[in-house]
Structure formats: C-alpha cells, structure tokens
Coordinates of C-alpha atoms in Angstrom, one line a residue:
X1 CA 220.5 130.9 279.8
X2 CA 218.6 127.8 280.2
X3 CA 215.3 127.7 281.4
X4 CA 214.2 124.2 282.4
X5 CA 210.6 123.3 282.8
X6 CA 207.7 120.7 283.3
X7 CA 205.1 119.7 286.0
X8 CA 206.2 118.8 289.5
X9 CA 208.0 115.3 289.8
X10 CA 209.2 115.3 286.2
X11 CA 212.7 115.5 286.8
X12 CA 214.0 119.0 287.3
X13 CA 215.3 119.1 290.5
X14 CA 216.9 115.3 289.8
X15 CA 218.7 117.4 286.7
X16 CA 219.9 119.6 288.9
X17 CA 221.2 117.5 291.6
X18 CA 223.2 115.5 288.9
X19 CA 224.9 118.6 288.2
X20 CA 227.0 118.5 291.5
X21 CA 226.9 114.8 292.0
X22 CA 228.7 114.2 289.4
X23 CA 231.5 116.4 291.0
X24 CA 231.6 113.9 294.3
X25 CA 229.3 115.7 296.0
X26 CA 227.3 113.2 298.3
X27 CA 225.4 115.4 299.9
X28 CA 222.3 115.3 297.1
X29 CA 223.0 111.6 296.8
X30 CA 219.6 110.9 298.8
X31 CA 217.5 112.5 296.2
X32 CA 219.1 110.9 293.5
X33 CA 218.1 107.3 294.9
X34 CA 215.6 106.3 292.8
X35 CA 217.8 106.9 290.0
X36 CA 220.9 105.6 290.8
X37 CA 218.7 102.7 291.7
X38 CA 218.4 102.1 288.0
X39 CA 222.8 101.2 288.0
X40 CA 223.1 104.8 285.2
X41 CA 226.3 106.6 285.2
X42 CA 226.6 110.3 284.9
X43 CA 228.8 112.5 282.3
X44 CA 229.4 116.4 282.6
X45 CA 231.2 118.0 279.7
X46 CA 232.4 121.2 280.7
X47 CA 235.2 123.9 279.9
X48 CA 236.5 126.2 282.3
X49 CA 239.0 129.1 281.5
X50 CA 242.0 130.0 283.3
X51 CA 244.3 133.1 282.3
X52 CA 242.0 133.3 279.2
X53 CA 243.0 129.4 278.3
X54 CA 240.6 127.6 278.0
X55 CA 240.1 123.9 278.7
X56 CA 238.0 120.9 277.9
X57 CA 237.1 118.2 280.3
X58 CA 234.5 115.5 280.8
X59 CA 233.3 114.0 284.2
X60 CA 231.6 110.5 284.5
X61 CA 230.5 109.0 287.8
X62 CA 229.7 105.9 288.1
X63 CA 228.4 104.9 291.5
X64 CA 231.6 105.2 293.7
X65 CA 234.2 105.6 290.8
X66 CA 234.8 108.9 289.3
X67 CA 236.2 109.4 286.0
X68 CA 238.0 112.8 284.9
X69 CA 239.3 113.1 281.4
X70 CA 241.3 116.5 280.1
X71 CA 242.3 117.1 276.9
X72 CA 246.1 115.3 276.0
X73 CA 245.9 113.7 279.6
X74 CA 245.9 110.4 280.5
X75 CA 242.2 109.6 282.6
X76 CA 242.3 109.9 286.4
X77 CA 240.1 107.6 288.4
X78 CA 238.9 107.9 291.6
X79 CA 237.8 104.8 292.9
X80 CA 235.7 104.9 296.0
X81 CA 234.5 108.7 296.4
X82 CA 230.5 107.8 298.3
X83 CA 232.0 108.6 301.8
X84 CA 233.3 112.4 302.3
X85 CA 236.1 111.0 304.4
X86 CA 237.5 108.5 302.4
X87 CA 240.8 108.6 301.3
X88 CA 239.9 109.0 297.4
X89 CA 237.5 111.5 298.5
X90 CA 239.8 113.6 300.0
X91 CA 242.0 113.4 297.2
X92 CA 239.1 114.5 294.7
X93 CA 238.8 117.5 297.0
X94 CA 242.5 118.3 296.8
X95 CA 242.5 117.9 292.5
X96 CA 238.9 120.5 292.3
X97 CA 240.9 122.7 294.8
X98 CA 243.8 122.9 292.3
X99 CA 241.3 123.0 289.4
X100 CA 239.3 126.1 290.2
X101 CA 241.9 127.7 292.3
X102 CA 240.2 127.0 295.5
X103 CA 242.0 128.3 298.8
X104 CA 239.2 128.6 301.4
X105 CA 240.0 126.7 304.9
X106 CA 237.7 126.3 307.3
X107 CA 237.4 125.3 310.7
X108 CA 236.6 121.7 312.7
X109 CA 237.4 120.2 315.8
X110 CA 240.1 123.4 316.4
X111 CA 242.0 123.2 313.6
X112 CA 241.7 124.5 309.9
X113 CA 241.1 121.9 307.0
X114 CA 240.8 122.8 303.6
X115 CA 236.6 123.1 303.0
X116 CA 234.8 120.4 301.3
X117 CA 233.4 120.2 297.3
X118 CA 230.1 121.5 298.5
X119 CA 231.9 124.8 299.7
X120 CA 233.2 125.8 295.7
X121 CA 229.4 125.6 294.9
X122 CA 227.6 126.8 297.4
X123 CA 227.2 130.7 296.5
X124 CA 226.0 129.4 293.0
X125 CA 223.7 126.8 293.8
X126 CA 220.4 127.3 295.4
X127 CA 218.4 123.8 295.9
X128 CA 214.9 123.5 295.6
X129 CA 214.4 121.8 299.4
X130 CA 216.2 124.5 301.4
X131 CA 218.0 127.2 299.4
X132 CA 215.0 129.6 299.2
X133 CA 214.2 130.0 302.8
X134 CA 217.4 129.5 304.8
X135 CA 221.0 131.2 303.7
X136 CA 223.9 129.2 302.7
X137 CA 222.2 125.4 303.8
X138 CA 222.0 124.1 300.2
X139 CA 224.0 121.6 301.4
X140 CA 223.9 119.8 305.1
X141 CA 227.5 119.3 305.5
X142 CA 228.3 122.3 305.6
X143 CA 226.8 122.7 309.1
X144 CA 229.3 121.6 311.4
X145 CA 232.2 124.1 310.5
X146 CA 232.9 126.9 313.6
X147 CA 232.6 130.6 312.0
X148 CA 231.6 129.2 308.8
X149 CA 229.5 132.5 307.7
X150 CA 232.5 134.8 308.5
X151 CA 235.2 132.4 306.8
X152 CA 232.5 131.8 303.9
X153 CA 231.8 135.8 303.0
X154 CA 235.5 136.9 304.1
X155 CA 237.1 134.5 301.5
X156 CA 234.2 135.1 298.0
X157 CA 234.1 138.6 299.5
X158 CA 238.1 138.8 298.8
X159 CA 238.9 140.3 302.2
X160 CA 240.3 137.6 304.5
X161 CA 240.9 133.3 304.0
X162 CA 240.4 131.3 307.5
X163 CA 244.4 129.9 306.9
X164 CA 245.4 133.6 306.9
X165 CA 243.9 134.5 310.0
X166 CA 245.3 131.1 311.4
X167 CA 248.8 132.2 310.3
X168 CA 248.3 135.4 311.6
X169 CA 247.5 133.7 315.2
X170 CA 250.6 131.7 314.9
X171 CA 253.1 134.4 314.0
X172 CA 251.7 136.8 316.5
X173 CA 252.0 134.2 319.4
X174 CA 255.8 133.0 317.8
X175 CA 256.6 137.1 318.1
X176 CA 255.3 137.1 321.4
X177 CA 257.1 134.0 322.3
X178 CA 260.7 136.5 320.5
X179 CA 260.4 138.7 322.7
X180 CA 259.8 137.4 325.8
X181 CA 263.2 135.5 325.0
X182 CA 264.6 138.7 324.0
X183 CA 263.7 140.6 326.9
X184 CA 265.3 137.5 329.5
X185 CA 268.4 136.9 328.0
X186 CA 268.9 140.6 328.0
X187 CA 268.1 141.5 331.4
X188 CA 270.7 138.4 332.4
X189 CA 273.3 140.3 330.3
X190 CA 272.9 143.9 332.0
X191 CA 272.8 141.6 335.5
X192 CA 275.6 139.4 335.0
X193 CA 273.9 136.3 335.9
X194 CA 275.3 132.7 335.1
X195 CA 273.4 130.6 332.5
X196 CA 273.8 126.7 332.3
X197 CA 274.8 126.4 328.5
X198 CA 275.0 122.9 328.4
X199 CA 274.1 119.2 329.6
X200 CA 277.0 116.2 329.9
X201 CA 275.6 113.3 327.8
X202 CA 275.4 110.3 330.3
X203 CA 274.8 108.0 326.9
X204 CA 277.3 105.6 325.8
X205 CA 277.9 105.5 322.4
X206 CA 278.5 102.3 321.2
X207 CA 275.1 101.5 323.2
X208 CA 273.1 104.1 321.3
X209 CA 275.0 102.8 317.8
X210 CA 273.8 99.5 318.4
X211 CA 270.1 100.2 319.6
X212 CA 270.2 102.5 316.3
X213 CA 271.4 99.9 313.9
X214 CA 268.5 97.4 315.9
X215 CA 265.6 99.7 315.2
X216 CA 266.9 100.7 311.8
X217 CA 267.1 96.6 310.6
X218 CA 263.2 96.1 312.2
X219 CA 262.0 99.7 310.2
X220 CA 263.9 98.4 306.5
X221 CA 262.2 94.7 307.7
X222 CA 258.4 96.6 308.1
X223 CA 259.3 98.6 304.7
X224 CA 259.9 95.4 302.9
X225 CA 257.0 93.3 303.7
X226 CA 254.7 96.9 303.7
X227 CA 256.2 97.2 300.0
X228 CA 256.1 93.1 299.4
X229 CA 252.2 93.6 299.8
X230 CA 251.3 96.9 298.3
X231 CA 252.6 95.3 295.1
X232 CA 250.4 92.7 295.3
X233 CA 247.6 94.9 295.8
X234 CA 248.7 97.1 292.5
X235 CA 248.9 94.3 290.9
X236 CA 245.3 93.2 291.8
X237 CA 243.9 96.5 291.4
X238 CA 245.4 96.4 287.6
X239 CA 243.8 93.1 287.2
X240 CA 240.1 94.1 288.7
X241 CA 239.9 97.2 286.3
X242 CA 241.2 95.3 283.6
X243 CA 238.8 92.5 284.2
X244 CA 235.8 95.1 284.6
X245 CA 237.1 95.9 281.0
X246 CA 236.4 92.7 279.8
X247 CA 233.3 91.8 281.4
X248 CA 232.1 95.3 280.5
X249 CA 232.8 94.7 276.8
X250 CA 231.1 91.1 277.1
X251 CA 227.8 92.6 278.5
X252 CA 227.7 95.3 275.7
X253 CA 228.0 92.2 273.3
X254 CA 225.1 90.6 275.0
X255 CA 223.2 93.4 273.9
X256 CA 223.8 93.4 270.8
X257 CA 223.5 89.6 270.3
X258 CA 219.5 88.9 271.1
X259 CA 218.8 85.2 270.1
X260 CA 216.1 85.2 267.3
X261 CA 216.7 89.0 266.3
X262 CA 220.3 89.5 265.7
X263 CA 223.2 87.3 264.4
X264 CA 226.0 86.6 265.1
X265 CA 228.6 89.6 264.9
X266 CA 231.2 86.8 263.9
X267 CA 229.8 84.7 261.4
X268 CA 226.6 86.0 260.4
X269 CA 224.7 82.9 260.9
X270 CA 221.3 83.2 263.2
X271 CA 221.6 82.9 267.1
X272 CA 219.6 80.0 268.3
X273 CA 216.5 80.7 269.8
X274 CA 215.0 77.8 271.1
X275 CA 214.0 78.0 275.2
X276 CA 217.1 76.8 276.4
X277 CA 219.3 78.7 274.5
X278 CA 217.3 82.1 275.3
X279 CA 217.5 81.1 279.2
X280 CA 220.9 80.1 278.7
X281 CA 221.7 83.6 277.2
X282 CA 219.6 85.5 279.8
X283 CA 221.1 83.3 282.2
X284 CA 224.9 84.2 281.0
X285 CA 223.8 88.3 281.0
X286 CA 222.5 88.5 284.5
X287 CA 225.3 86.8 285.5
X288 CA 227.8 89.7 283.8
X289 CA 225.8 92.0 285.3
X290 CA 226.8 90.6 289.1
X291 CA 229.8 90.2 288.1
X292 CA 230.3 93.8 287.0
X293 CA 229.1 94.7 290.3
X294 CA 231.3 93.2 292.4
X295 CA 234.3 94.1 290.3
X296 CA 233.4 97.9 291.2
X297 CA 232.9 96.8 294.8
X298 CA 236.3 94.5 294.8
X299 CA 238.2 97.5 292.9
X300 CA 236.9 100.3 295.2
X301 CA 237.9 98.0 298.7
X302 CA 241.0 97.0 297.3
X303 CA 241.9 101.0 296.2
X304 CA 241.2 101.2 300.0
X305 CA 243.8 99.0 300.5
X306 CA 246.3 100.0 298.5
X307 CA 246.0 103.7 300.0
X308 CA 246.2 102.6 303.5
X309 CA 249.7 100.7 302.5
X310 CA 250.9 103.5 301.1
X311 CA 250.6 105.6 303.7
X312 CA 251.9 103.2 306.2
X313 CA 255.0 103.2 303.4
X314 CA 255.4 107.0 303.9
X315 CA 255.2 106.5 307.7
X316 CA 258.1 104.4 308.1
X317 CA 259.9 106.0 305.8
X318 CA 259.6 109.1 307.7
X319 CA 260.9 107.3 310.7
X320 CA 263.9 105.9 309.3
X321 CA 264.9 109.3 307.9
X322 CA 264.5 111.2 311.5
X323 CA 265.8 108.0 313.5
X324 CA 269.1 108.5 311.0
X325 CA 268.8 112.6 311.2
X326 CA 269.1 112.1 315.1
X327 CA 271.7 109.2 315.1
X328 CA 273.8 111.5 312.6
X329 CA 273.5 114.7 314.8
X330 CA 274.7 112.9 318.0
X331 CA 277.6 110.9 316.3
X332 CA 279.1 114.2 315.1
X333 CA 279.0 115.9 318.3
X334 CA 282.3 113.7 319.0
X335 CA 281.2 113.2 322.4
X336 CA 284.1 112.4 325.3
X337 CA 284.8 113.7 328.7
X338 CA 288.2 115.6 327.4
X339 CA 286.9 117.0 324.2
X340 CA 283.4 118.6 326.3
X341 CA 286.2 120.0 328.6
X342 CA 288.5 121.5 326.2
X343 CA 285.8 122.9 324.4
X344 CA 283.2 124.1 326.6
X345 CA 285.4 125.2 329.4
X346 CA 286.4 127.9 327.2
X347 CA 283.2 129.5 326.4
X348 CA 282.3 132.8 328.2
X349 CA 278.3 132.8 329.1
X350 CA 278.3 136.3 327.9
X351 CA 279.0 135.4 324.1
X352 CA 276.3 132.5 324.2
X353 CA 273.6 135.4 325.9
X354 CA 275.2 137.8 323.3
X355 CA 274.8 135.5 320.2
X356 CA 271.7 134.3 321.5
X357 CA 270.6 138.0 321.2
X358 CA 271.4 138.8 317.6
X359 CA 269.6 136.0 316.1
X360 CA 266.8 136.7 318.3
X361 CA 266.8 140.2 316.9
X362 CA 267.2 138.7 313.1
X363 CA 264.5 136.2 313.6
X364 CA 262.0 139.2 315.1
X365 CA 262.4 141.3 312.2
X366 CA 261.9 138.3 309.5
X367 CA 258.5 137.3 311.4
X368 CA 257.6 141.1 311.7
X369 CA 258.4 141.6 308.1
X370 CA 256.0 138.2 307.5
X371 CA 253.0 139.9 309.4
X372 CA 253.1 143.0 307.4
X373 CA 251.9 141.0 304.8
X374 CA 248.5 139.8 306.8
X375 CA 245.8 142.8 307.6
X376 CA 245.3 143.8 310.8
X377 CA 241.9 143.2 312.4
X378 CA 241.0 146.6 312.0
X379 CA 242.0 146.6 308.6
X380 CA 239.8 143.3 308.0
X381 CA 236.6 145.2 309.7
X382 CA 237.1 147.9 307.6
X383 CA 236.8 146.0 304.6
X384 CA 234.0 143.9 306.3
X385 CA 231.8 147.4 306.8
X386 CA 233.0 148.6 302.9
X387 CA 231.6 145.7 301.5
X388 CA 228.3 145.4 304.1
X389 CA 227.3 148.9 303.0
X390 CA 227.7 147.8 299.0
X391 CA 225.5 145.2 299.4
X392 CA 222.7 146.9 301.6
X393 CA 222.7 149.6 298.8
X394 CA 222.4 147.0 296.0
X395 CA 220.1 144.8 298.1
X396 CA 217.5 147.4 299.0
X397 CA 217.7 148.6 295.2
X398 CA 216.4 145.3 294.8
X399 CA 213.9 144.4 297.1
X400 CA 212.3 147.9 295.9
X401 CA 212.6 146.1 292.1
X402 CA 210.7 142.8 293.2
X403 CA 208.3 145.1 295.3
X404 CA 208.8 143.6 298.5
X405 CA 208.4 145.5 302.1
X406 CA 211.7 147.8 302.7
X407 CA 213.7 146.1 305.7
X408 CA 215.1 148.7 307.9
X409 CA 216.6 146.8 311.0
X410 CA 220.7 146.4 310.3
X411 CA 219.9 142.3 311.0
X412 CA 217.9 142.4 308.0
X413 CA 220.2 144.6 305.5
X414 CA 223.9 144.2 307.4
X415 CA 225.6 141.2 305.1
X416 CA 227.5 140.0 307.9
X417 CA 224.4 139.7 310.6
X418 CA 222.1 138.5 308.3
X419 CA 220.8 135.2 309.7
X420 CA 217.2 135.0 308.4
X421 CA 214.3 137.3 307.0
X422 CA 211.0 138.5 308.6
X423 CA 208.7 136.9 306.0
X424 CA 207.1 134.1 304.7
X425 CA 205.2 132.8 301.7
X426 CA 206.1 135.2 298.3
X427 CA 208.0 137.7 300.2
X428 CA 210.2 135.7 301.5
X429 CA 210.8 133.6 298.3
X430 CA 211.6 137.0 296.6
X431 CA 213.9 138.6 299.1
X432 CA 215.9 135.5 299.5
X433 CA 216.4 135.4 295.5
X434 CA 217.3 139.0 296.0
X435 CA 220.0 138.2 298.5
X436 CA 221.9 135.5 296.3
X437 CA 221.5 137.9 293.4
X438 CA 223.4 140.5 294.8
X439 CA 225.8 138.3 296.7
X440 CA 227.4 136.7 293.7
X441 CA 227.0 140.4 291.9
X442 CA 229.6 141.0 295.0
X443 CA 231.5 138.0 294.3
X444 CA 232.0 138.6 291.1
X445 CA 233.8 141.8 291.6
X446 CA 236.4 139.8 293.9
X447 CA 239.7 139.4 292.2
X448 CA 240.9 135.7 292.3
X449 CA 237.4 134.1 293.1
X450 CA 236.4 131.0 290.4
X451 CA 232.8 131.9 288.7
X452 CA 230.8 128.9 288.4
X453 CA 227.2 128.3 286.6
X454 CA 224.8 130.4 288.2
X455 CA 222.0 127.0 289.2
X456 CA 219.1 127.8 290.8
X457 CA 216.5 125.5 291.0
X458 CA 213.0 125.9 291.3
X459 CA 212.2 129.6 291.0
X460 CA 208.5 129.5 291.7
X461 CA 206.7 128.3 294.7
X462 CA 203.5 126.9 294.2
X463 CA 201.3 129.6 295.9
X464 CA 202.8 132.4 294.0
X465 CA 200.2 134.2 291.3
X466 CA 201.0 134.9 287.6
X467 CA 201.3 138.5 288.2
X468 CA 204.2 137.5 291.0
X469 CA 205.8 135.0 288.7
X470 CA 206.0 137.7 286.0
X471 CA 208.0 140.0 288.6
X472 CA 211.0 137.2 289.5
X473 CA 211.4 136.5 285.9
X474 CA 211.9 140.0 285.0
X475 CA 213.9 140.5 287.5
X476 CA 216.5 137.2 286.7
X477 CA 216.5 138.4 283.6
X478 CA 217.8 142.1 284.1
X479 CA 220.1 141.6 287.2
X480 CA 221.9 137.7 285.9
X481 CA 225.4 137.2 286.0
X482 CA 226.5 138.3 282.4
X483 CA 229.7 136.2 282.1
X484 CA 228.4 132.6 283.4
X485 CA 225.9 130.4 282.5
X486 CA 222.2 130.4 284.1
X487 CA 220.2 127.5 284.8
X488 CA 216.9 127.9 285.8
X489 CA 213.6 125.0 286.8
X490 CA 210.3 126.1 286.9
X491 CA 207.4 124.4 287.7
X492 CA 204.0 124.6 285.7
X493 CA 200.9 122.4 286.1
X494 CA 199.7 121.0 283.3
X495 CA 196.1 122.0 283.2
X496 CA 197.5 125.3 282.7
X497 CA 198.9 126.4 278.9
X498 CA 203.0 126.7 279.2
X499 CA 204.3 130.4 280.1
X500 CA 208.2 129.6 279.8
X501 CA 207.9 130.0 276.0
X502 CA 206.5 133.3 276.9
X503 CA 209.5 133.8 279.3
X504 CA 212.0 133.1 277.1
X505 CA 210.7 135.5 274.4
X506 CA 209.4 138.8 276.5
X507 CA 212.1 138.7 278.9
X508 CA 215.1 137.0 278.0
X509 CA 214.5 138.3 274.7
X510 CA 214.6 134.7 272.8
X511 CA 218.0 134.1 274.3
X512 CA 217.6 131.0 276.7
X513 CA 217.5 127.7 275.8
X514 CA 214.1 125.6 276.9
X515 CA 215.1 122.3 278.1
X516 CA 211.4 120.7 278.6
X517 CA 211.5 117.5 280.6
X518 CA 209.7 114.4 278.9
X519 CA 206.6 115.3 276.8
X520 CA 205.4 118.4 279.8
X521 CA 202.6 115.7 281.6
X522 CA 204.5 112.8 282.8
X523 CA 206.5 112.3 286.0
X524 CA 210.1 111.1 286.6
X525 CA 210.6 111.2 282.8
X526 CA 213.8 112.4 282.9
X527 CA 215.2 109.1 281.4
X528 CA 213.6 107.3 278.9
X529 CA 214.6 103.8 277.5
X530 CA 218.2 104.3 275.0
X531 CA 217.2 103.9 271.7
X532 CA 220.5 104.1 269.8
X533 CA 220.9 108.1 270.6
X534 CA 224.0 109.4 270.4
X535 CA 226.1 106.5 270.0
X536 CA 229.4 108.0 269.3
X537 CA 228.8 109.4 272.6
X538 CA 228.4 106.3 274.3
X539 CA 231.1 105.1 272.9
X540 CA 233.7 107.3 273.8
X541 CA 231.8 107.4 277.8
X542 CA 232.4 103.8 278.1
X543 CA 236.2 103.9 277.0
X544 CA 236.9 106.6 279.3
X545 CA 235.2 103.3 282.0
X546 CA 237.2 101.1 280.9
X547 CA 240.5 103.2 280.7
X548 CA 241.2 103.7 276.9
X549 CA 242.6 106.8 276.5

C-alpha cells in the first residue's frame, strides 16, 4: 500500500501518469509535457507471476524508444512507439498481450482488432482528470470502439471475449451456408435433375507456362532488390544504435570531465580552464547532445523503414508461393481434349451429388461440434444477469458503508446499464470509488483475468470535509484488493498539518508506505537535480540504452 501525498501541483498525478507511460501508453503523454520537455527517460522495475513463477523485468522509455529487459534475455527495443498505429506500436501491443495473457478483441470500423495497451489497464487505473466522474474514460482512446462496455465487462467479467462472439457469427452463417447446400443437392438427387460437373479449359498450356515463368522472374527480381535494400537498412540501423552508444558514452564523459574542477580521467593532469577551452568544451557538449537527438530521430525513421521492407518482403513472397500453388494445381490436372473425355464422360451425376452429400454431412457435424464449444446467447445473458445481481448486492453494501443516498432505479444499480450517477460534488466522488471497488472485487473472482496494481489517483476532491475524507479512507482500507499492490495520491494544502501519517497509522494500521513528494510545499518537485544517487542504478539503465546485455 502506498499512499502518496503533497500539495496540489507537486507531482502526483505526473507519478502516476509515468506509471502507464512507461508501458507505451500515449494517451497520458499530454500531461507529461513539461517533463519530458526536460529530455528524462523513465524505468519501471516490476515482477509479475505466472503459474506461481515469478519473473523480473525492467521497462525504460526513452522518448519514442522503449526498452524491455527480462531476466537471462537478451533486451528488446522498440524503436518508434509515440503514435498508437505505428508499426512498433502495434508490435508492443502484441508482446504485453502475450505478457499478461491478454485476449480481449474489440470492435472498429466492422471488424474485431485486438484492444489497445490502455484496455489491460483500464479497470485498475482511475485518473485524476476524468476517472472519478465518468466510468471507464481514464483514457480517450478508448472512445471510438463499437460495444466497447459490453465487450469490456463480458471479457474481466469472464463470461464472453468479442472474438468469440465473432466466431460464433461466422460458424453460424458457414452452418447455415451447410445446409442450404445440403438441402439443394438433395432435393436434385430425389428429382433426378442433371448437374453441370465441370467446365472445358479454353487455356493453352504452354501459354499459361510461359506467362507463369514471366511473372515468376519479375516477383524473384522485386524480392532481390526488396532484400538488396532492407540489408542496407539493417545495416544502418546497427550502425545508428551503435553510434548512439558512442556518443552516449562521450556525453557521460563530458560530465564527468568539467574544466577547472575535474582531471583528466586518463592522465590525471588538470583540464584547462582558460575561456576558450571552457567554450570549447561547452561548445563540444551541446553539440553531443544534438547529435544524440538526431540519432534517436534517424534510428526511429529508419526502424520505419526497415519494417515497411519487410513487409513488402513477406508480400511477395506470399505471391510467389500462391502464383506457384495455382501453376502446380493446373499442370497436374493433365489437361487435353481426350483425357477430359475418357475421364469425365464416365462419371454418373448421381455419385458427384452423392459424394457431394457425405462430406457435406461430415463438414456439418465438425462445425456443429465447434459451436458446442461457444455459449449460446441465452447462456451469455444468463451469466450477464448472475453477475449484474453480484455486484448490485456488493455495490449497495457499499454505498450504505460510505453513507451515500441508496440508488433504487435498475440504471443506477444494473452493472450492465450503468452509464452515469445521479450526483455531484462528494456523493458522486464516493459512489463512483464504490463502483470501481466492487468492479475489480468482481474481476478478481474471474478465472484467467491478469491482476494489475490497483492505481488510483487523487482520492480527495477539494471540497470534501475532514469528516468525509475520514469515511473514503476507511473505506479503501477495509474493502482493497488483498493480493495486488495499492497506490494511492492525496492532496493536502499546506497551511493545514499533514493527515496521511494519521492515515497510514489508524487505518492502514502502519502498513502503507508514504511516498511524500519534494519537501510537502513546493510544486512540480517531483525531480530534483541528480546528485550522484543511486549510481549503480544509473549505470545498469544506461547499458540497457545502449544495448549491453
């Protein structure tokens, strides 16, 4: 439990933010603005257990690039992750969708795409700007997905994923599509009807062969010169990293080399520090700096690069391997006029109708046997009005615990209508808190369903009373999640004496950590000047930059 505290504008909520952002999430990145003004870098060390194993892992993003290192791997790098639909991006989403087990799909412009970052941390992250007066709009992007409250409760809820139903949709309209067939080519059979079985190829051959081995030759020729480049481009991605190496380990030399206070790290001697050779240093450091800066930029456009060629790679690939599939499946139909007569004149319409039947019949039963595995809508309602009438018992047992008016209209109590509350001010504050409270009790009882840090981020509003204040901390502390970590900001002014020690001690019974941000009185004093803190830590952040392992 950590209870994080100081006046307003100290730094909180920027703690907080930094907490996702350094996940990829881009969605915060306008609050953090001033900060990453300042050129910092971000590291989250972390652990998260799987089957009872339990792993290490450490995040660091710097700008655009994003840096994960696990324990006895090598470092993965994500270079270019600031737009949501950048390449890199979406392979960030695919690696924390394999990380935490992450299945939920959700739809956009008619089809189902696996949900963003922001989706794993939504239920567990409640942001100061939004998060206690509207449900489930921590984060923006989340706005333009069809259904999303349905696909979002179904899936932490346990009872449905968006893909399923969208497999569902698809079997039910290929079973459909069976019998229809079935019912045709039947009714032909009991009617004795003729069928056309078959088509006479009009192609010549040796025209198709040779158009064939034409396109093939222009395909390999596109492969080449597709390959030709996307070497080069490896080979200048190697070189920009490993040149941000170097000019990264020059700059942190510069800082260690001041003229007139430090000598050299070499030879001992004294660093000059007459006027030209303190503006030739200063000179030499701001120009490291730029440089570092457009290495990131160069590395990130030419990653760009690199990804686009590799797709186009794949492409043509694919072409050259279906062009071949189709060349292969005509040339072994052995197609002349006496073969297709010997052959085909032979074959009785009723064993094609016949045939046609039975694997009909087999294919029906396999896709009935797949949709046996799906619930049925009614099944999926069911489980919808089970788990509505758990959380209106639970959330009414808590609204009467933060002594808030009882809500008795179903649009107010029913999980799956809820859209907003009847109040404002206090009330409000403390039945929304109630809500997400019992929501991720729900989600924890899910099977399946990753647990993240409970975060939620400014617990008091500025018009609530002491009395009020002592109510949502009592009740935090009696109804938190007991197997994941809390982390709570709270706001004090500072003409006022500090109540958080108080907190900690009558209600979290001396449990929580106080993280107090700068001295309690200034603002933005989340960072303060490095002053040779931690320098082992440092250390190691800057060789997981640079790519030592």
């Amino acid at each position: 439990m950590n209870l994080i505290h100081g006046p307003n504008t100290s730094g909180k909520s920027t703690l907080m933010q930094s907490l996702v952002y350094v996940f990829g999430i881009n969605d915060v990145k306008e609050h953090l603005e001033e900060i990453l003004a300042l050129d910092v870098f971000f590291r989250l060390d972390f652990s998260i257990t799987t089957d009872g194993i339990t792993e290490d892992l450490i995040l660091i993003r710097d700008s655009g690039i994003l840096y994960i290192k696990r324990d006895g791997r090598p470092t993965l790098v994500f270079n270019g992750v600031n737009g949501n639909s950048s390449f890199e991006h979406v392979k960030l989403k695919k690696y924390f969708h394999e990380l935490f087990g992450f299945t939920l799909f959700l739809e956009s412009k008619e089809e189902f795409k696996p949900a963003p970052i922001e989706a794993i941390f939504l239920p567990y992250y409640i942001s100061q700007s939004v998060g206690w007066v509207y449900l489930r709009k921590s984060f923006s992007s989340l706005d333009y997905y069809r259904n999303f409250k349905d696909d979002f409760l179904d899936y932490y809820l346990g009872i449905e994923t968006a893909l399923d139903r969208e497999k569902k949709k698809l079997l039910e309209a290929e079973i459909l599509k069976l019998q229809k067939e079935q019912n045709f080519l039947t009714e032909m059979e009991q009617n004795d009807l003729s069928l056309q079985v078959m088509k006479i190829s009009d192609e010549d051959f040796t025209a198709r062969s040779l158009a064939y081995l034409e396109e093939y030759k222009k395909l390999q020729d596109e492969v080449a010169q597709a390959e030709k480049e996307y070497l080069v481009r490896c080979n200048e991605l190697s070189f920009l990293n490993e040149r941000k190496s170097v000019i990264t380990r020059i700059k942190n030399n510069q800082i260690k080399q001041q003229p007139e206070d430090d000598n050299c790290p070499m030879c001992e001697q004294s660093l000059p520090n007459s006027f030209e050779r303190v503006y030739i240093y200063l000179q030499e450091n701001n120009d490291s700096i730029e440089q570092l800066k457009l290495v990131k930029e160069k590395i990130i456009d030419v990653q760009s690069t690199v990804n686009s060629l590799r797709g186009s790679i794949e492409k043509l690939k694919e072409k050259i391997n279906l062009n071949y599939q189709i060349f292969k499946s005509y040339s072994e139909q052995n197609i002349s006029m006496d073969s297709w007569m010997s052959t085909k004149a032979n074959i009785k319409l009723d064993e094609n109708i016949v045939n046609k039947i039975g694997k009909i019949a087999i294919d029906l039963k396999a896709k009935n046997d797949e949709m046996s595995g799906y619930k049925t809508e009614k099944q999926v309602l069911e489980e919808r009005n089970r788990k509505s009438y758990a959380f209106k018992d639970m959330f009414e047992k808590s609204l009467v615990e933060m002594d808030v008016k009882a809500l008795t209209d179903e649009r107010f109590t029913s999980l799956y209508k809820i859209a907003a509350f009847p109040f404002q001010g206090v009330e409000l504050h403390k039945t929304v808190m109630a809500y997400h409270f019992v929501l991720n009790k729900l989600i924890s009882e899910s099977p399946n369903i990753h647990r993240l840090p409970f975060v939620l981020d400014a617990v008091f509003k500025e018009d609530i009373d002491e009395e009020n204040k002592d109510v949502i901390v009592n009740f935090i502390a009696k109804n938190r999640p007991k197997k994941t970590q809390l982390f709570l900001s709270i706001s004090e002014k500072t003409d006022k004496p500090s109540q958080v020690a108080r907190y900690a001690s009558e209600y979290f019974k001396g449990n929580a950590k106080l993280i107090l941000i700068g001295n309690g009185k200034d603002k933005r004093a989340l960072l303060r000047p490095y002053n040779n803190e931690q320098p082992l830590l440092l250390e190691q952040s800057l060789n997981i930059i640079n790519n030592v392992n």
